[in-house]
Structure formats: structure tokens, C-alpha cells
Amino acid sequence: MTARDPLLLAGIHAAIIDLDGTMVDTAPDFHVAINRMRADLSLPPLDIETIKSFVGKGTENLMRRVLAVDYAEEEVERHFNAALASYQRHYVAINGEYSSVYPEVHEGLARLRDIGLRLACVTNKPVAFALPLLEKTGLRPFFDVVYGGDSLPKKKPDPEPLLQVCADFKLTPAQVVAIGDSSNDAKAARAAGCRVLTVPYGYNHGQAIQDVDSDGIVSSLLEASHLISI
């Protein structure tokens, strides 16, 4: 099944919202930090569209994809630790400096909260990167819970982070909707038993969001908030 035109989702009491590519366009931050890392390794820079296609499955996967542009598999592993340390150093230094919040994110979150939903942010970004970014963009106050890709033993597309949020909020998965920009978000939601909406402007590993199984594509978080009711 692929994404449908969204319908009203009733009986929803919480929303789990992705970060990169859903609330914040972080690709410019990735672009800067990755190319500074590559310069440290005497590698040529990558264009931002290539980097966007690598985003979404956590920092370790991102590093391996970036290194695989130049190295065979065994060489990727040999350079991995140095690349990861360099990338993390550069990313911490510029986290949020080149990023921007997508249109209608603040308005959508405010309306979701105002209609009575509890909100959680679940991202595959390390939590030490996610929390400062949420603070810098003014998004942190909206969320009761924030989980990064290293907060729990498993990350999206595994359902564990979503199920943990359901447990935190004392809700059944059927009472929770996930909103994201990629197949990771949709697969995690389906496996958890949550509803799921997708946005069309994110990364989705360079693939068409129309091919992702969801309950509908919404143009923004504000549009999503008008399709959700308790």
C-alpha cells in the first residue's frame, strides 16, 4: 500500500514527530560538517543532494555511506572511527547554524498541543545533537519526551522508540500518530501499530515519499493538525 490522500484521524491523543527533514531542514548542517570531516581525511567535498540521500538512519550509517563514496567496504571500516570523531567534532561546533525550521512547524505544534495532544520527538539523530537543536530552534518546549537514536537499544525503523513513547504516555499505539518524512518513520509506525502521516519536503533517503506506506501525505505540520482529533 502507498500513501493515500489524508483523512481525518480520530481518537488520537499523542503525536510522535521526527526531527531531520520533518521539523528542521538540517541538510545544510550535515553538508558543512561532513565536508569538513572529508577535508580532514583529504577527501573531496560532496554536494548537498548526495548527502541528503544518505540522511535518516543514524550517524553511524551516515558516516559509512559518506566513506563508501571513496572507499571499499574494508577501507570504510578502517577509516570509520577517525571519520566519526572528526564529524562529531565539526557537527557540535555548527549544530543549528545552517539549519532552518520548515514553514508552519511552530504553528502546527502549537495547534496539536492546543487541541490536547501530548507531543514526543523521536529522531535517529544522537540525543546530544537533537536536544541543542530543538532548543536553538525554539521547538523544545513543545515536547514532553525526546528520544534520540542512541536513547534506546534500537532506533527507527524498529518500533521500539515509538512503543516506548506509548508506554510513557500510557496510551495504546492506536491512540498515537507518527509524523515523519521517510520510510523509517512509516515502517516504525506500522510495526508499532500507530497511525502515520508523511510530509513531502524531507529527505526519505532520496526516494519518492509517494511510495511510502502511510495514512496520507500532509503539506505541513499545520495541515496535519487539522486532520487529527481526539
JSON list of C-alpha atoms in Angstrom, two decimals:
[
{"chain": "A", "resi": 1, "resn": "MET", "atom": "CA", "xyz": [0.00, 0.00, 0.00]},
{"chain": "A", "resi": 2, "resn": "THR", "atom": "CA", "xyz": [1.27, 3.51, -0.74]},
{"chain": "A", "resi": 3, "resn": "ALA", "atom": "CA", "xyz": [0.40, 6.88, 0.78]},
{"chain": "A", "resi": 4, "resn": "ARG", "atom": "CA", "xyz": [-3.19, 7.98, 0.38]},
{"chain": "A", "resi": 5, "resn": "ASP", "atom": "CA", "xyz": [-4.79, 11.40, 0.48]},
{"chain": "A", "resi": 6, "resn": "PRO", "atom": "CA", "xyz": [-5.02, 12.04, 4.23]},
{"chain": "A", "resi": 7, "resn": "LEU", "atom": "CA", "xyz": [-8.32, 11.53, 6.01]},
{"chain": "A", "resi": 8, "resn": "LEU", "atom": "CA", "xyz": [-9.39, 12.73, 9.43]},
{"chain": "A", "resi": 9, "resn": "LEU", "atom": "CA", "xyz": [-7.64, 10.68, 12.13]},
{"chain": "A", "resi": 10, "resn": "ALA", "atom": "CA", "xyz": [-9.93, 10.45, 15.16]},
{"chain": "A", "resi": 11, "resn": "GLY", "atom": "CA", "xyz": [-9.21, 9.11, 18.63]},
{"chain": "A", "resi": 12, "resn": "ILE", "atom": "CA", "xyz": [-5.63, 10.39, 18.61]},
{"chain": "A", "resi": 13, "resn": "HIS", "atom": "CA", "xyz": [-4.15, 11.55, 21.93]},
{"chain": "A", "resi": 14, "resn": "ALA", "atom": "CA", "xyz": [-0.45, 11.97, 21.09]},
{"chain": "A", "resi": 15, "resn": "ALA", "atom": "CA", "xyz": [1.85, 12.67, 18.15]},
{"chain": "A", "resi": 16, "resn": "ILE", "atom": "CA", "xyz": [5.39, 11.40, 17.67]},
{"chain": "A", "resi": 17, "resn": "ILE", "atom": "CA", "xyz": [7.26, 13.73, 15.36]},
{"chain": "A", "resi": 18, "resn": "ASP", "atom": "CA", "xyz": [10.55, 13.22, 13.54]},
{"chain": "A", "resi": 19, "resn": "LEU", "atom": "CA", "xyz": [13.20, 15.96, 13.53]},
{"chain": "A", "resi": 20, "resn": "ASP", "atom": "CA", "xyz": [15.53, 16.00, 10.50]},
{"chain": "A", "resi": 21, "resn": "GLY", "atom": "CA", "xyz": [13.58, 16.58, 7.29]},
{"chain": "A", "resi": 22, "resn": "THR", "atom": "CA", "xyz": [10.26, 16.88, 9.14]},
{"chain": "A", "resi": 23, "resn": "MET", "atom": "CA", "xyz": [10.61, 19.84, 11.50]},
{"chain": "A", "resi": 24, "resn": "VAL", "atom": "CA", "xyz": [14.04, 21.18, 10.62]},
{"chain": "A", "resi": 25, "resn": "ASP", "atom": "CA", "xyz": [15.97, 21.27, 7.35]},
{"chain": "A", "resi": 26, "resn": "THR", "atom": "CA", "xyz": [19.28, 20.08, 8.78]},
{"chain": "A", "resi": 27, "resn": "ALA", "atom": "CA", "xyz": [20.88, 19.05, 5.47]},
{"chain": "A", "resi": 28, "resn": "PRO", "atom": "CA", "xyz": [22.96, 22.27, 5.33]},
{"chain": "A", "resi": 29, "resn": "ASP", "atom": "CA", "xyz": [24.45, 21.41, 8.74]},
{"chain": "A", "resi": 30, "resn": "PHE", "atom": "CA", "xyz": [25.23, 17.88, 7.55]},
{"chain": "A", "resi": 31, "resn": "HIS", "atom": "CA", "xyz": [26.76, 19.33, 4.39]},
{"chain": "A", "resi": 32, "resn": "VAL", "atom": "CA", "xyz": [29.14, 21.61, 6.26]},
{"chain": "A", "resi": 33, "resn": "ALA", "atom": "CA", "xyz": [30.17, 19.10, 8.95]},
{"chain": "A", "resi": 34, "resn": "ILE", "atom": "CA", "xyz": [30.61, 16.20, 6.52]},
{"chain": "A", "resi": 35, "resn": "ASN", "atom": "CA", "xyz": [32.74, 18.19, 4.12]},
{"chain": "A", "resi": 36, "resn": "ARG", "atom": "CA", "xyz": [34.90, 19.50, 6.96]},
{"chain": "A", "resi": 37, "resn": "MET", "atom": "CA", "xyz": [35.38, 15.88, 8.03]},
{"chain": "A", "resi": 38, "resn": "ARG", "atom": "CA", "xyz": [36.20, 14.87, 4.48]},
{"chain": "A", "resi": 39, "resn": "ALA", "atom": "CA", "xyz": [38.78, 17.64, 4.28]},
{"chain": "A", "resi": 40, "resn": "ASP", "atom": "CA", "xyz": [40.37, 16.24, 7.44]},
{"chain": "A", "resi": 41, "resn": "LEU", "atom": "CA", "xyz": [40.66, 12.90, 5.61]},
{"chain": "A", "resi": 42, "resn": "SER", "atom": "CA", "xyz": [41.94, 14.59, 2.42]},
{"chain": "A", "resi": 43, "resn": "LEU", "atom": "CA", "xyz": [38.76, 13.64, 0.54]},
{"chain": "A", "resi": 44, "resn": "PRO", "atom": "CA", "xyz": [36.94, 15.92, -1.93]},
{"chain": "A", "resi": 45, "resn": "PRO", "atom": "CA", "xyz": [33.67, 17.59, -0.89]},
{"chain": "A", "resi": 46, "resn": "LEU", "atom": "CA", "xyz": [30.25, 16.09, -1.64]},
{"chain": "A", "resi": 47, "resn": "ASP", "atom": "CA", "xyz": [27.26, 18.03, -2.94]},
{"chain": "A", "resi": 48, "resn": "ILE", "atom": "CA", "xyz": [24.28, 18.55, -0.67]},
{"chain": "A", "resi": 49, "resn": "GLU", "atom": "CA", "xyz": [21.88, 16.42, -2.73]},
{"chain": "A", "resi": 50, "resn": "THR", "atom": "CA", "xyz": [24.16, 13.39, -2.34]},
{"chain": "A", "resi": 51, "resn": "ILE", "atom": "CA", "xyz": [24.34, 13.98, 1.40]},
{"chain": "A", "resi": 52, "resn": "LYS", "atom": "CA", "xyz": [20.55, 14.31, 1.66]},
{"chain": "A", "resi": 53, "resn": "SER", "atom": "CA", "xyz": [20.16, 10.85, 0.15]},
{"chain": "A", "resi": 54, "resn": "PHE", "atom": "CA", "xyz": [22.31, 9.42, 2.98]},
{"chain": "A", "resi": 55, "resn": "VAL", "atom": "CA", "xyz": [20.36, 11.01, 5.86]},
{"chain": "A", "resi": 56, "resn": "GLY", "atom": "CA", "xyz": [17.84, 9.23, 8.08]},
{"chain": "A", "resi": 57, "resn": "LYS", "atom": "CA", "xyz": [19.30, 6.03, 9.51]},
{"chain": "A", "resi": 58, "resn": "GLY", "atom": "CA", "xyz": [21.55, 7.45, 12.19]},
{"chain": "A", "resi": 59, "resn": "THR", "atom": "CA", "xyz": [25.03, 8.92, 12.35]},
{"chain": "A", "resi": 60, "resn": "GLU", "atom": "CA", "xyz": [26.92, 5.64, 12.01]},
{"chain": "A", "resi": 61, "resn": "ASN", "atom": "CA", "xyz": [25.09, 4.76, 8.81]},
{"chain": "A", "resi": 62, "resn": "LEU", "atom": "CA", "xyz": [25.61, 8.30, 7.53]},
{"chain": "A", "resi": 63, "resn": "MET", "atom": "CA", "xyz": [29.36, 8.04, 8.07]},
{"chain": "A", "resi": 64, "resn": "ARG", "atom": "CA", "xyz": [29.59, 4.69, 6.33]},
{"chain": "A", "resi": 65, "resn": "ARG", "atom": "CA", "xyz": [27.60, 5.96, 3.34]},
{"chain": "A", "resi": 66, "resn": "VAL", "atom": "CA", "xyz": [29.80, 9.05, 3.09]},
{"chain": "A", "resi": 67, "resn": "LEU", "atom": "CA", "xyz": [33.01, 6.98, 3.25]},
{"chain": "A", "resi": 68, "resn": "ALA", "atom": "CA", "xyz": [31.69, 4.42, 0.77]},
{"chain": "A", "resi": 69, "resn": "VAL", "atom": "CA", "xyz": [31.74, 7.10, -1.91]},
{"chain": "A", "resi": 70, "resn": "ASP", "atom": "CA", "xyz": [35.54, 6.77, -1.89]},
{"chain": "A", "resi": 71, "resn": "TYR", "atom": "CA", "xyz": [36.42, 3.52, -0.16]},
{"chain": "A", "resi": 72, "resn": "ALA", "atom": "CA", "xyz": [35.73, -0.18, -0.50]},
{"chain": "A", "resi": 73, "resn": "GLU", "atom": "CA", "xyz": [33.90, -1.83, 2.42]},
{"chain": "A", "resi": 74, "resn": "GLU", "atom": "CA", "xyz": [37.00, -2.91, 4.32]},
{"chain": "A", "resi": 75, "resn": "GLU", "atom": "CA", "xyz": [38.54, 0.56, 3.92]},
{"chain": "A", "resi": 76, "resn": "VAL", "atom": "CA", "xyz": [35.32, 2.17, 5.16]},
{"chain": "A", "resi": 77, "resn": "GLU", "atom": "CA", "xyz": [35.67, 0.29, 8.44]},
{"chain": "A", "resi": 78, "resn": "ARG", "atom": "CA", "xyz": [39.34, 1.16, 8.70]},
{"chain": "A", "resi": 79, "resn": "HIS", "atom": "CA", "xyz": [38.59, 4.89, 8.41]},
{"chain": "A", "resi": 80, "resn": "PHE", "atom": "CA", "xyz": [35.27, 4.81, 10.27]},
{"chain": "A", "resi": 81, "resn": "ASN", "atom": "CA", "xyz": [36.40, 5.77, 13.79]},
{"chain": "A", "resi": 82, "resn": "ALA", "atom": "CA", "xyz": [38.52, 8.69, 12.62]},
{"chain": "A", "resi": 83, "resn": "ALA", "atom": "CA", "xyz": [35.74, 9.93, 10.35]},
{"chain": "A", "resi": 84, "resn": "LEU", "atom": "CA", "xyz": [33.11, 9.66, 13.08]},
{"chain": "A", "resi": 85, "resn": "ALA", "atom": "CA", "xyz": [35.24, 11.53, 15.62]},
{"chain": "A", "resi": 86, "resn": "SER", "atom": "CA", "xyz": [36.01, 14.28, 13.11]},
{"chain": "A", "resi": 87, "resn": "TYR", "atom": "CA", "xyz": [32.37, 14.59, 12.03]},
{"chain": "A", "resi": 88, "resn": "GLN", "atom": "CA", "xyz": [31.08, 14.77, 15.59]},
{"chain": "A", "resi": 89, "resn": "ARG", "atom": "CA", "xyz": [33.61, 17.47, 16.47]},
{"chain": "A", "resi": 90, "resn": "HIS", "atom": "CA", "xyz": [32.61, 19.58, 13.49]},
{"chain": "A", "resi": 91, "resn": "TYR", "atom": "CA", "xyz": [28.88, 18.95, 13.92]},
{"chain": "A", "resi": 92, "resn": "VAL", "atom": "CA", "xyz": [28.87, 20.05, 17.56]},
{"chain": "A", "resi": 93, "resn": "ALA", "atom": "CA", "xyz": [30.61, 23.26, 16.51]},
{"chain": "A", "resi": 94, "resn": "ILE", "atom": "CA", "xyz": [27.96, 24.21, 13.92]},
{"chain": "A", "resi": 95, "resn": "ASN", "atom": "CA", "xyz": [24.79, 22.39, 15.12]},
{"chain": "A", "resi": 96, "resn": "GLY", "atom": "CA", "xyz": [21.85, 24.51, 14.02]},
{"chain": "A", "resi": 97, "resn": "GLU", "atom": "CA", "xyz": [23.93, 27.28, 12.45]},
{"chain": "A", "resi": 98, "resn": "TYR", "atom": "CA", "xyz": [22.97, 26.45, 8.88]},
{"chain": "A", "resi": 99, "resn": "SER", "atom": "CA", "xyz": [19.61, 24.76, 9.54]},
{"chain": "A", "resi": 100, "resn": "SER", "atom": "CA", "xyz": [16.14, 26.27, 9.28]},
{"chain": "A", "resi": 101, "resn": "VAL", "atom": "CA", "xyz": [12.72, 25.32, 10.62]},
{"chain": "A", "resi": 102, "resn": "TYR", "atom": "CA", "xyz": [10.28, 24.32, 7.90]},
{"chain": "A", "resi": 103, "resn": "PRO", "atom": "CA", "xyz": [7.18, 26.52, 7.32]},
{"chain": "A", "resi": 104, "resn": "GLU", "atom": "CA", "xyz": [4.21, 26.04, 9.68]},
{"chain": "A", "resi": 105, "resn": "VAL", "atom": "CA", "xyz": [6.11, 23.79, 12.10]},
{"chain": "A", "resi": 106, "resn": "HIS", "atom": "CA", "xyz": [5.72, 26.08, 15.12]},
{"chain": "A", "resi": 107, "resn": "GLU", "atom": "CA", "xyz": [2.10, 26.76, 14.21]},
{"chain": "A", "resi": 108, "resn": "GLY", "atom": "CA", "xyz": [1.36, 23.06, 13.72]},
{"chain": "A", "resi": 109, "resn": "LEU", "atom": "CA", "xyz": [2.94, 22.04, 17.00]},
{"chain": "A", "resi": 110, "resn": "ALA", "atom": "CA", "xyz": [1.09, 24.79, 18.84]},
{"chain": "A", "resi": 111, "resn": "ARG", "atom": "CA", "xyz": [-2.24, 23.68, 17.41]},
{"chain": "A", "resi": 112, "resn": "LEU", "atom": "CA", "xyz": [-1.60, 19.99, 18.15]},
{"chain": "A", "resi": 113, "resn": "ARG", "atom": "CA", "xyz": [-0.85, 20.93, 21.73]},
{"chain": "A", "resi": 114, "resn": "ASP", "atom": "CA", "xyz": [-3.86, 23.24, 21.94]},
{"chain": "A", "resi": 115, "resn": "ILE", "atom": "CA", "xyz": [-6.28, 20.51, 20.83]},
{"chain": "A", "resi": 116, "resn": "GLY", "atom": "CA", "xyz": [-4.99, 18.33, 23.66]},
{"chain": "A", "resi": 117, "resn": "LEU", "atom": "CA", "xyz": [-2.31, 16.09, 22.18]},
{"chain": "A", "resi": 118, "resn": "ARG", "atom": "CA", "xyz": [0.86, 15.18, 24.03]},
{"chain": "A", "resi": 119, "resn": "LEU", "atom": "CA", "xyz": [3.93, 15.51, 21.84]},
{"chain": "A", "resi": 120, "resn": "ALA", "atom": "CA", "xyz": [7.14, 13.48, 21.56]},
{"chain": "A", "resi": 121, "resn": "CYS", "atom": "CA", "xyz": [10.11, 13.96, 19.27]},
{"chain": "A", "resi": 122, "resn": "VAL", "atom": "CA", "xyz": [11.71, 10.70, 18.13]},
{"chain": "A", "resi": 123, "resn": "THR", "atom": "CA", "xyz": [14.75, 11.06, 15.89]},
{"chain": "A", "resi": 124, "resn": "ASN", "atom": "CA", "xyz": [17.65, 8.88, 14.81]},
{"chain": "A", "resi": 125, "resn": "LYS", "atom": "CA", "xyz": [19.97, 11.84, 15.43]},
{"chain": "A", "resi": 126, "resn": "PRO", "atom": "CA", "xyz": [22.07, 11.32, 18.60]},
{"chain": "A", "resi": 127, "resn": "VAL", "atom": "CA", "xyz": [20.23, 12.89, 21.52]},
{"chain": "A", "resi": 128, "resn": "ALA", "atom": "CA", "xyz": [23.25, 15.07, 22.35]},
{"chain": "A", "resi": 129, "resn": "PHE", "atom": "CA", "xyz": [22.77, 16.71, 18.92]},
{"chain": "A", "resi": 130, "resn": "ALA", "atom": "CA", "xyz": [18.97, 16.68, 18.96]},
{"chain": "A", "resi": 131, "resn": "LEU", "atom": "CA", "xyz": [18.37, 18.50, 22.24]},
{"chain": "A", "resi": 132, "resn": "PRO", "atom": "CA", "xyz": [20.56, 21.53, 21.47]},
{"chain": "A", "resi": 133, "resn": "LEU", "atom": "CA", "xyz": [18.98, 21.81, 18.03]},
{"chain": "A", "resi": 134, "resn": "LEU", "atom": "CA", "xyz": [15.48, 21.73, 19.49]},
{"chain": "A", "resi": 135, "resn": "GLU", "atom": "CA", "xyz": [16.49, 24.42, 21.99]},
{"chain": "A", "resi": 136, "resn": "LYS", "atom": "CA", "xyz": [18.09, 26.62, 19.34]},
{"chain": "A", "resi": 137, "resn": "THR", "atom": "CA", "xyz": [15.06, 26.44, 17.05]},
{"chain": "A", "resi": 138, "resn": "GLY", "atom": "CA", "xyz": [12.58, 27.11, 19.87]},
{"chain": "A", "resi": 139, "resn": "LEU", "atom": "CA", "xyz": [10.93, 23.71, 19.45]},
{"chain": "A", "resi": 140, "resn": "ARG", "atom": "CA", "xyz": [11.98, 22.05, 22.71]},
{"chain": "A", "resi": 141, "resn": "PRO", "atom": "CA", "xyz": [9.12, 23.43, 24.88]},
{"chain": "A", "resi": 142, "resn": "PHE", "atom": "CA", "xyz": [6.52, 21.66, 22.75]},
{"chain": "A", "resi": 143, "resn": "PHE", "atom": "CA", "xyz": [7.76, 18.17, 23.65]},
{"chain": "A", "resi": 144, "resn": "ASP", "atom": "CA", "xyz": [7.13, 16.12, 26.78]},
{"chain": "A", "resi": 145, "resn": "VAL", "atom": "CA", "xyz": [9.57, 13.44, 25.59]},
{"chain": "A", "resi": 146, "resn": "VAL", "atom": "CA", "xyz": [12.62, 13.49, 23.29]},
{"chain": "A", "resi": 147, "resn": "TYR", "atom": "CA", "xyz": [14.40, 10.31, 22.20]},
{"chain": "A", "resi": 148, "resn": "GLY", "atom": "CA", "xyz": [17.48, 10.25, 20.01]},
{"chain": "A", "resi": 149, "resn": "GLY", "atom": "CA", "xyz": [18.88, 7.39, 18.01]},
{"chain": "A", "resi": 150, "resn": "ASP", "atom": "CA", "xyz": [21.09, 6.42, 20.95]},
{"chain": "A", "resi": 151, "resn": "SER", "atom": "CA", "xyz": [18.48, 6.84, 23.72]},
{"chain": "A", "resi": 152, "resn": "LEU", "atom": "CA", "xyz": [17.21, 3.25, 23.46]},
{"chain": "A", "resi": 153, "resn": "PRO", "atom": "CA", "xyz": [18.74, -0.06, 22.31]},
{"chain": "A", "resi": 154, "resn": "LYS", "atom": "CA", "xyz": [17.03, 0.20, 18.90]},
{"chain": "A", "resi": 155, "resn": "LYS", "atom": "CA", "xyz": [16.19, 3.07, 16.58]},
{"chain": "A", "resi": 156, "resn": "LYS", "atom": "CA", "xyz": [13.72, 3.62, 13.75]},
{"chain": "A", "resi": 157, "resn": "PRO", "atom": "CA", "xyz": [12.64, 1.74, 11.62]},
{"chain": "A", "resi": 158, "resn": "ASP", "atom": "CA", "xyz": [12.41, -0.55, 14.66]},
{"chain": "A", "resi": 159, "resn": "PRO", "atom": "CA", "xyz": [9.18, 0.22, 16.56]},
{"chain": "A", "resi": 160, "resn": "GLU", "atom": "CA", "xyz": [10.86, 0.27, 20.00]},
{"chain": "A", "resi": 161, "resn": "PRO", "atom": "CA", "xyz": [11.17, 4.08, 20.34]},
{"chain": "A", "resi": 162, "resn": "LEU", "atom": "CA", "xyz": [7.53, 4.58, 19.36]},
{"chain": "A", "resi": 163, "resn": "LEU", "atom": "CA", "xyz": [6.34, 1.86, 21.70]},
{"chain": "A", "resi": 164, "resn": "GLN", "atom": "CA", "xyz": [8.36, 3.47, 24.49]},
{"chain": "A", "resi": 165, "resn": "VAL", "atom": "CA", "xyz": [6.57, 6.76, 23.91]},
{"chain": "A", "resi": 166, "resn": "CYS", "atom": "CA", "xyz": [3.21, 4.96, 24.02]},
{"chain": "A", "resi": 167, "resn": "ALA", "atom": "CA", "xyz": [4.23, 3.46, 27.36]},
{"chain": "A", "resi": 168, "resn": "ASP", "atom": "CA", "xyz": [5.46, 6.83, 28.65]},
{"chain": "A", "resi": 169, "resn": "PHE", "atom": "CA", "xyz": [2.13, 8.43, 27.77]},
{"chain": "A", "resi": 170, "resn": "LYS", "atom": "CA", "xyz": [0.09, 5.40, 28.93]},
{"chain": "A", "resi": 171, "resn": "LEU", "atom": "CA", "xyz": [-1.61, 5.21, 25.53]},
{"chain": "A", "resi": 172, "resn": "THR", "atom": "CA", "xyz": [-2.25, 2.37, 23.11]},
{"chain": "A", "resi": 173, "resn": "PRO", "atom": "CA", "xyz": [-0.46, 2.65, 19.76]},
{"chain": "A", "resi": 174, "resn": "ALA", "atom": "CA", "xyz": [-3.82, 3.16, 18.06]},
{"chain": "A", "resi": 175, "resn": "GLN", "atom": "CA", "xyz": [-4.15, 6.43, 20.01]},
{"chain": "A", "resi": 176, "resn": "VAL", "atom": "CA", "xyz": [-0.85, 7.76, 18.65]},
{"chain": "A", "resi": 177, "resn": "VAL", "atom": "CA", "xyz": [0.11, 9.18, 15.25]},
{"chain": "A", "resi": 178, "resn": "ALA", "atom": "CA", "xyz": [3.66, 9.41, 13.94]},
{"chain": "A", "resi": 179, "resn": "ILE", "atom": "CA", "xyz": [4.61, 12.22, 11.56]},
{"chain": "A", "resi": 180, "resn": "GLY", "atom": "CA", "xyz": [7.79, 11.98, 9.52]},
{"chain": "A", "resi": 181, "resn": "ASP", "atom": "CA", "xyz": [9.47, 12.41, 6.17]},
{"chain": "A", "resi": 182, "resn": "SER", "atom": "CA", "xyz": [10.73, 8.92, 5.43]},
{"chain": "A", "resi": 183, "resn": "SER", "atom": "CA", "xyz": [10.12, 5.21, 5.16]},
{"chain": "A", "resi": 184, "resn": "ASN", "atom": "CA", "xyz": [11.92, 4.83, 8.52]},
{"chain": "A", "resi": 185, "resn": "ASP", "atom": "CA", "xyz": [9.11, 6.74, 10.23]},
{"chain": "A", "resi": 186, "resn": "ALA", "atom": "CA", "xyz": [6.36, 4.88, 8.39]},
{"chain": "A", "resi": 187, "resn": "LYS", "atom": "CA", "xyz": [7.86, 1.42, 8.96]},
{"chain": "A", "resi": 188, "resn": "ALA", "atom": "CA", "xyz": [8.36, 2.11, 12.67]},
{"chain": "A", "resi": 189, "resn": "ALA", "atom": "CA", "xyz": [4.79, 3.36, 13.00]},
{"chain": "A", "resi": 190, "resn": "ARG", "atom": "CA", "xyz": [3.26, 0.44, 11.14]},
{"chain": "A", "resi": 191, "resn": "ALA", "atom": "CA", "xyz": [5.28, -2.05, 13.20]},
{"chain": "A", "resi": 192, "resn": "ALA", "atom": "CA", "xyz": [4.22, -0.33, 16.42]},
{"chain": "A", "resi": 193, "resn": "GLY", "atom": "CA", "xyz": [0.55, -0.16, 15.42]},
{"chain": "A", "resi": 194, "resn": "CYS", "atom": "CA", "xyz": [0.45, 3.65, 15.25]},
{"chain": "A", "resi": 195, "resn": "ARG", "atom": "CA", "xyz": [-1.12, 5.78, 12.56]},
{"chain": "A", "resi": 196, "resn": "VAL", "atom": "CA", "xyz": [1.33, 7.66, 10.34]},
{"chain": "A", "resi": 197, "resn": "LEU", "atom": "CA", "xyz": [1.37, 10.79, 8.21]},
{"chain": "A", "resi": 198, "resn": "THR", "atom": "CA", "xyz": [4.25, 11.82, 5.97]},
{"chain": "A", "resi": 199, "resn": "VAL", "atom": "CA", "xyz": [5.48, 15.18, 4.69]},
{"chain": "A", "resi": 200, "resn": "PRO", "atom": "CA", "xyz": [6.73, 15.56, 1.10]},
{"chain": "A", "resi": 201, "resn": "TYR", "atom": "CA", "xyz": [9.57, 18.03, 1.59]},
{"chain": "A", "resi": 202, "resn": "GLY", "atom": "CA", "xyz": [12.09, 15.97, 3.59]},
{"chain": "A", "resi": 203, "resn": "TYR", "atom": "CA", "xyz": [14.83, 13.53, 2.63]},
{"chain": "A", "resi": 204, "resn": "ASN", "atom": "CA", "xyz": [13.49, 9.93, 2.58]},
{"chain": "A", "resi": 205, "resn": "HIS", "atom": "CA", "xyz": [16.88, 8.56, 1.51]},
{"chain": "A", "resi": 206, "resn": "GLY", "atom": "CA", "xyz": [16.44, 10.17, -1.91]},
{"chain": "A", "resi": 207, "resn": "GLN", "atom": "CA", "xyz": [13.27, 8.16, -2.69]},
{"chain": "A", "resi": 208, "resn": "ALA", "atom": "CA", "xyz": [9.75, 9.37, -3.54]},
{"chain": "A", "resi": 209, "resn": "ILE", "atom": "CA", "xyz": [7.59, 9.78, -0.45]},
{"chain": "A", "resi": 210, "resn": "GLN", "atom": "CA", "xyz": [4.55, 8.77, -2.55]},
{"chain": "A", "resi": 211, "resn": "ASP", "atom": "CA", "xyz": [5.84, 5.18, -2.48]},
{"chain": "A", "resi": 212, "resn": "VAL", "atom": "CA", "xyz": [5.87, 5.02, 1.32]},
{"chain": "A", "resi": 213, "resn": "ASP", "atom": "CA", "xyz": [3.01, 3.24, 3.11]},
{"chain": "A", "resi": 214, "resn": "SER", "atom": "CA", "xyz": [1.28, 5.87, 5.24]},
{"chain": "A", "resi": 215, "resn": "ASP", "atom": "CA", "xyz": [-2.18, 7.15, 6.09]},
{"chain": "A", "resi": 216, "resn": "GLY", "atom": "CA", "xyz": [-1.57, 10.20, 3.94]},
{"chain": "A", "resi": 217, "resn": "ILE", "atom": "CA", "xyz": [0.80, 12.94, 2.86]},
{"chain": "A", "resi": 218, "resn": "VAL", "atom": "CA", "xyz": [0.39, 16.35, 4.50]},
{"chain": "A", "resi": 219, "resn": "SER", "atom": "CA", "xyz": [1.95, 19.55, 3.24]},
{"chain": "A", "resi": 220, "resn": "SER", "atom": "CA", "xyz": [2.93, 20.73, 6.70]},
{"chain": "A", "resi": 221, "resn": "LEU", "atom": "CA", "xyz": [2.52, 20.04, 10.42]},
{"chain": "A", "resi": 222, "resn": "LEU", "atom": "CA", "xyz": [-0.20, 22.68, 10.46]},
{"chain": "A", "resi": 223, "resn": "GLU", "atom": "CA", "xyz": [-2.19, 20.76, 7.84]},
{"chain": "A", "resi": 224, "resn": "ALA", "atom": "CA", "xyz": [-1.63, 17.60, 9.89]},
{"chain": "A", "resi": 225, "resn": "SER", "atom": "CA", "xyz": [-3.06, 19.33, 12.96]},
{"chain": "A", "resi": 226, "resn": "HIS", "atom": "CA", "xyz": [-6.32, 19.99, 11.09]},
{"chain": "A", "resi": 227, "resn": "LEU", "atom": "CA", "xyz": [-6.67, 16.29, 10.22]},
{"chain": "A", "resi": 228, "resn": "ILE", "atom": "CA", "xyz": [-6.22, 14.97, 13.76]},
{"chain": "A", "resi": 229, "resn": "SER", "atom": "CA", "xyz": [-8.82, 14.92, 16.52]},
{"chain": "A", "resi": 230, "resn": "ILE", "atom": "CA", "xyz": [-9.06, 13.40, 19.98]}
]
